[in-house]
Short mmCIF file of N, CA and C in Angstrom, two decimals:
data_model
loop_
_atom_site.label_atom_id
_atom_site.label_comp_id
_atom_site.label_asym_id
_atom_site.label_seq_id
_atom_site.Cartn_x
_atom_site.Cartn_y
_atom_site.Cartn_z
N MET A 1 -10.20 -37.01 0.52
CA MET A 1 -10.68 -38.24 -0.07
C MET A 1 -12.12 -38.47 0.38
N VAL A 2 -12.95 -38.95 -0.54
CA VAL A 2 -14.34 -39.29 -0.26
C VAL A 2 -14.53 -40.76 -0.55
N GLU A 3 -15.22 -41.44 0.35
CA GLU A 3 -15.49 -42.86 0.15
C GLU A 3 -16.99 -43.07 0.24
N LEU A 4 -17.54 -43.75 -0.78
CA LEU A 4 -18.96 -44.09 -0.82
C LEU A 4 -19.09 -45.59 -0.66
N THR A 5 -20.02 -46.01 0.20
CA THR A 5 -20.19 -47.43 0.46
C THR A 5 -21.66 -47.79 0.30
N GLY A 6 -21.93 -48.81 -0.52
CA GLY A 6 -23.29 -49.30 -0.70
C GLY A 6 -23.45 -50.68 -0.10
N ALA A 7 -24.67 -51.01 0.31
CA ALA A 7 -24.91 -52.31 0.95
C ALA A 7 -24.62 -53.47 0.00
N THR A 8 -24.95 -53.34 -1.27
CA THR A 8 -24.73 -54.44 -2.21
C THR A 8 -23.63 -54.14 -3.22
N SER A 9 -23.31 -52.86 -3.44
CA SER A 9 -22.33 -52.53 -4.47
C SER A 9 -20.90 -52.39 -3.96
N GLY A 10 -20.71 -52.44 -2.66
CA GLY A 10 -19.37 -52.30 -2.12
C GLY A 10 -19.00 -50.84 -1.92
N SER A 11 -17.72 -50.53 -2.01
CA SER A 11 -17.30 -49.16 -1.78
C SER A 11 -16.39 -48.67 -2.91
N VAL A 12 -16.35 -47.36 -3.05
CA VAL A 12 -15.49 -46.72 -4.03
C VAL A 12 -14.97 -45.43 -3.38
N ASP A 13 -13.74 -45.06 -3.67
CA ASP A 13 -13.21 -43.82 -3.11
C ASP A 13 -12.56 -43.00 -4.21
N ALA A 14 -12.47 -41.70 -3.96
CA ALA A 14 -11.88 -40.78 -4.93
C ALA A 14 -11.29 -39.60 -4.18
N THR A 15 -10.25 -39.04 -4.74
CA THR A 15 -9.63 -37.83 -4.20
C THR A 15 -9.82 -36.71 -5.21
N PHE A 16 -10.15 -35.53 -4.73
CA PHE A 16 -10.35 -34.40 -5.63
C PHE A 16 -9.97 -33.10 -4.93
N GLU A 17 -9.80 -32.05 -5.72
CA GLU A 17 -9.46 -30.73 -5.20
C GLU A 17 -10.57 -29.75 -5.57
N VAL A 18 -10.79 -28.78 -4.69
CA VAL A 18 -11.81 -27.76 -4.92
C VAL A 18 -11.11 -26.43 -5.14
N TYR A 19 -11.48 -25.74 -6.21
CA TYR A 19 -10.90 -24.44 -6.54
C TYR A 19 -11.98 -23.37 -6.52
N THR A 20 -11.59 -22.14 -6.19
CA THR A 20 -12.53 -21.03 -6.25
C THR A 20 -12.53 -20.45 -7.65
N SER A 21 -13.65 -19.88 -8.04
CA SER A 21 -13.73 -19.28 -9.37
C SER A 21 -13.44 -17.78 -9.33
N THR A 22 -13.35 -17.19 -8.13
CA THR A 22 -13.11 -15.75 -8.03
C THR A 22 -11.64 -15.41 -8.19
N GLY A 23 -10.76 -16.35 -7.95
CA GLY A 23 -9.34 -16.10 -8.10
C GLY A 23 -8.72 -15.44 -6.88
N GLY A 24 -9.53 -14.82 -6.05
CA GLY A 24 -9.01 -14.14 -4.87
C GLY A 24 -8.88 -15.04 -3.66
N GLY A 25 -9.46 -16.22 -3.73
CA GLY A 25 -9.38 -17.14 -2.61
C GLY A 25 -10.38 -16.85 -1.51
N ALA A 26 -11.19 -15.81 -1.66
CA ALA A 26 -12.18 -15.48 -0.64
C ALA A 26 -13.47 -16.26 -0.89
N LEU A 27 -14.17 -16.55 0.18
CA LEU A 27 -15.45 -17.23 0.06
C LEU A 27 -16.52 -16.26 -0.43
N SER A 28 -17.54 -16.79 -1.05
CA SER A 28 -18.65 -15.96 -1.51
C SER A 28 -19.40 -15.43 -0.30
N PRO A 29 -19.88 -14.20 -0.37
CA PRO A 29 -20.62 -13.64 0.77
C PRO A 29 -21.98 -14.31 0.92
N THR A 30 -22.32 -14.64 2.14
CA THR A 30 -23.64 -15.19 2.44
C THR A 30 -24.21 -14.40 3.60
N GLY A 31 -25.51 -14.37 3.69
CA GLY A 31 -26.14 -13.61 4.76
C GLY A 31 -25.99 -12.13 4.52
N GLY A 32 -25.86 -11.39 5.57
CA GLY A 32 -25.69 -9.95 5.42
C GLY A 32 -25.60 -9.29 6.76
N ASP A 33 -25.56 -7.98 6.73
CA ASP A 33 -25.46 -7.20 7.95
C ASP A 33 -26.82 -6.68 8.41
N MET A 34 -27.89 -7.22 7.86
CA MET A 34 -29.22 -6.72 8.19
C MET A 34 -29.90 -7.50 9.30
N ALA A 35 -29.28 -8.53 9.84
CA ALA A 35 -29.92 -9.37 10.85
C ALA A 35 -30.25 -8.57 12.11
N LEU A 36 -29.33 -7.79 12.61
CA LEU A 36 -29.57 -7.03 13.84
C LEU A 36 -30.62 -5.95 13.65
N PRO A 37 -30.56 -5.11 12.60
CA PRO A 37 -31.61 -4.11 12.43
C PRO A 37 -32.99 -4.73 12.20
N LEU A 38 -33.07 -5.81 11.42
CA LEU A 38 -34.36 -6.43 11.18
C LEU A 38 -34.89 -7.11 12.43
N GLY A 39 -34.01 -7.70 13.21
CA GLY A 39 -34.43 -8.31 14.48
C GLY A 39 -34.94 -7.27 15.45
N GLY A 40 -34.26 -6.13 15.52
CA GLY A 40 -34.71 -5.04 16.39
C GLY A 40 -36.06 -4.49 15.94
N LEU A 41 -36.25 -4.34 14.64
CA LEU A 41 -37.52 -3.87 14.11
C LEU A 41 -38.63 -4.86 14.42
N ALA A 42 -38.36 -6.15 14.28
CA ALA A 42 -39.36 -7.17 14.59
C ALA A 42 -39.73 -7.14 16.07
N ALA A 43 -38.74 -6.98 16.93
CA ALA A 43 -39.02 -6.92 18.37
C ALA A 43 -39.84 -5.68 18.71
N ALA A 44 -39.52 -4.54 18.10
CA ALA A 44 -40.27 -3.31 18.36
C ALA A 44 -41.71 -3.45 17.88
N MET A 45 -41.92 -4.06 16.73
CA MET A 45 -43.28 -4.26 16.23
C MET A 45 -44.06 -5.22 17.12
N LEU A 46 -43.40 -6.23 17.64
CA LEU A 46 -44.04 -7.17 18.55
C LEU A 46 -44.46 -6.47 19.84
N LEU A 47 -43.59 -5.65 20.38
CA LEU A 47 -43.93 -4.90 21.60
C LEU A 47 -45.05 -3.91 21.35
N ALA A 48 -45.03 -3.24 20.21
CA ALA A 48 -46.10 -2.30 19.88
C ALA A 48 -47.43 -3.02 19.74
N GLY A 49 -47.43 -4.16 19.07
CA GLY A 49 -48.66 -4.94 18.92
C GLY A 49 -49.19 -5.42 20.26
N ALA A 50 -48.30 -5.86 21.14
CA ALA A 50 -48.72 -6.30 22.48
C ALA A 50 -49.31 -5.12 23.26
N GLY A 51 -48.71 -3.94 23.12
CA GLY A 51 -49.23 -2.75 23.81
C GLY A 51 -50.63 -2.40 23.33
N VAL A 52 -50.86 -2.45 22.03
CA VAL A 52 -52.19 -2.17 21.48
C VAL A 52 -53.19 -3.22 21.96
N TRP A 53 -52.78 -4.47 21.94
CA TRP A 53 -53.68 -5.55 22.38
C TRP A 53 -54.08 -5.36 23.84
N PHE A 54 -53.12 -5.05 24.71
CA PHE A 54 -53.43 -4.84 26.12
C PHE A 54 -54.32 -3.61 26.32
N ALA A 55 -54.08 -2.55 25.57
CA ALA A 55 -54.89 -1.33 25.69
C ALA A 55 -56.34 -1.60 25.27
N VAL A 56 -56.52 -2.31 24.16
CA VAL A 56 -57.88 -2.63 23.71
C VAL A 56 -58.55 -3.57 24.69
N ARG A 57 -57.84 -4.55 25.18
CA ARG A 57 -58.41 -5.49 26.13
C ARG A 57 -58.80 -4.80 27.42
N ARG A 58 -57.97 -3.90 27.89
CA ARG A 58 -58.25 -3.20 29.14
C ARG A 58 -59.46 -2.28 28.98
N ARG A 59 -59.57 -1.62 27.82
CA ARG A 59 -60.70 -0.72 27.56
C ARG A 59 -62.00 -1.52 27.46
N ALA A 60 -61.94 -2.72 26.89
CA ALA A 60 -63.14 -3.54 26.74
C ALA A 60 -63.66 -4.04 28.07
N HIS A 61 -62.78 -4.24 29.04
CA HIS A 61 -63.19 -4.76 30.36
C HIS A 61 -63.52 -3.64 31.34
N ALA A 62 -63.31 -2.39 30.97
CA ALA A 62 -63.56 -1.28 31.89
C ALA A 62 -64.99 -0.82 31.86
#
């Protein structure tokens, strides 16, 4: 049941049912299995960029 209440209009409630359109009862897929590989790639690129930055900085001060 859902109840909506307004400051001047009062409240109204209703009961309803939700059905799936797939017929199998399973939820639709969201997200994916790429989070871990993409996160690892992002971390590797960040470390590589930091390594290049430190190498250039060290060479400039030498």
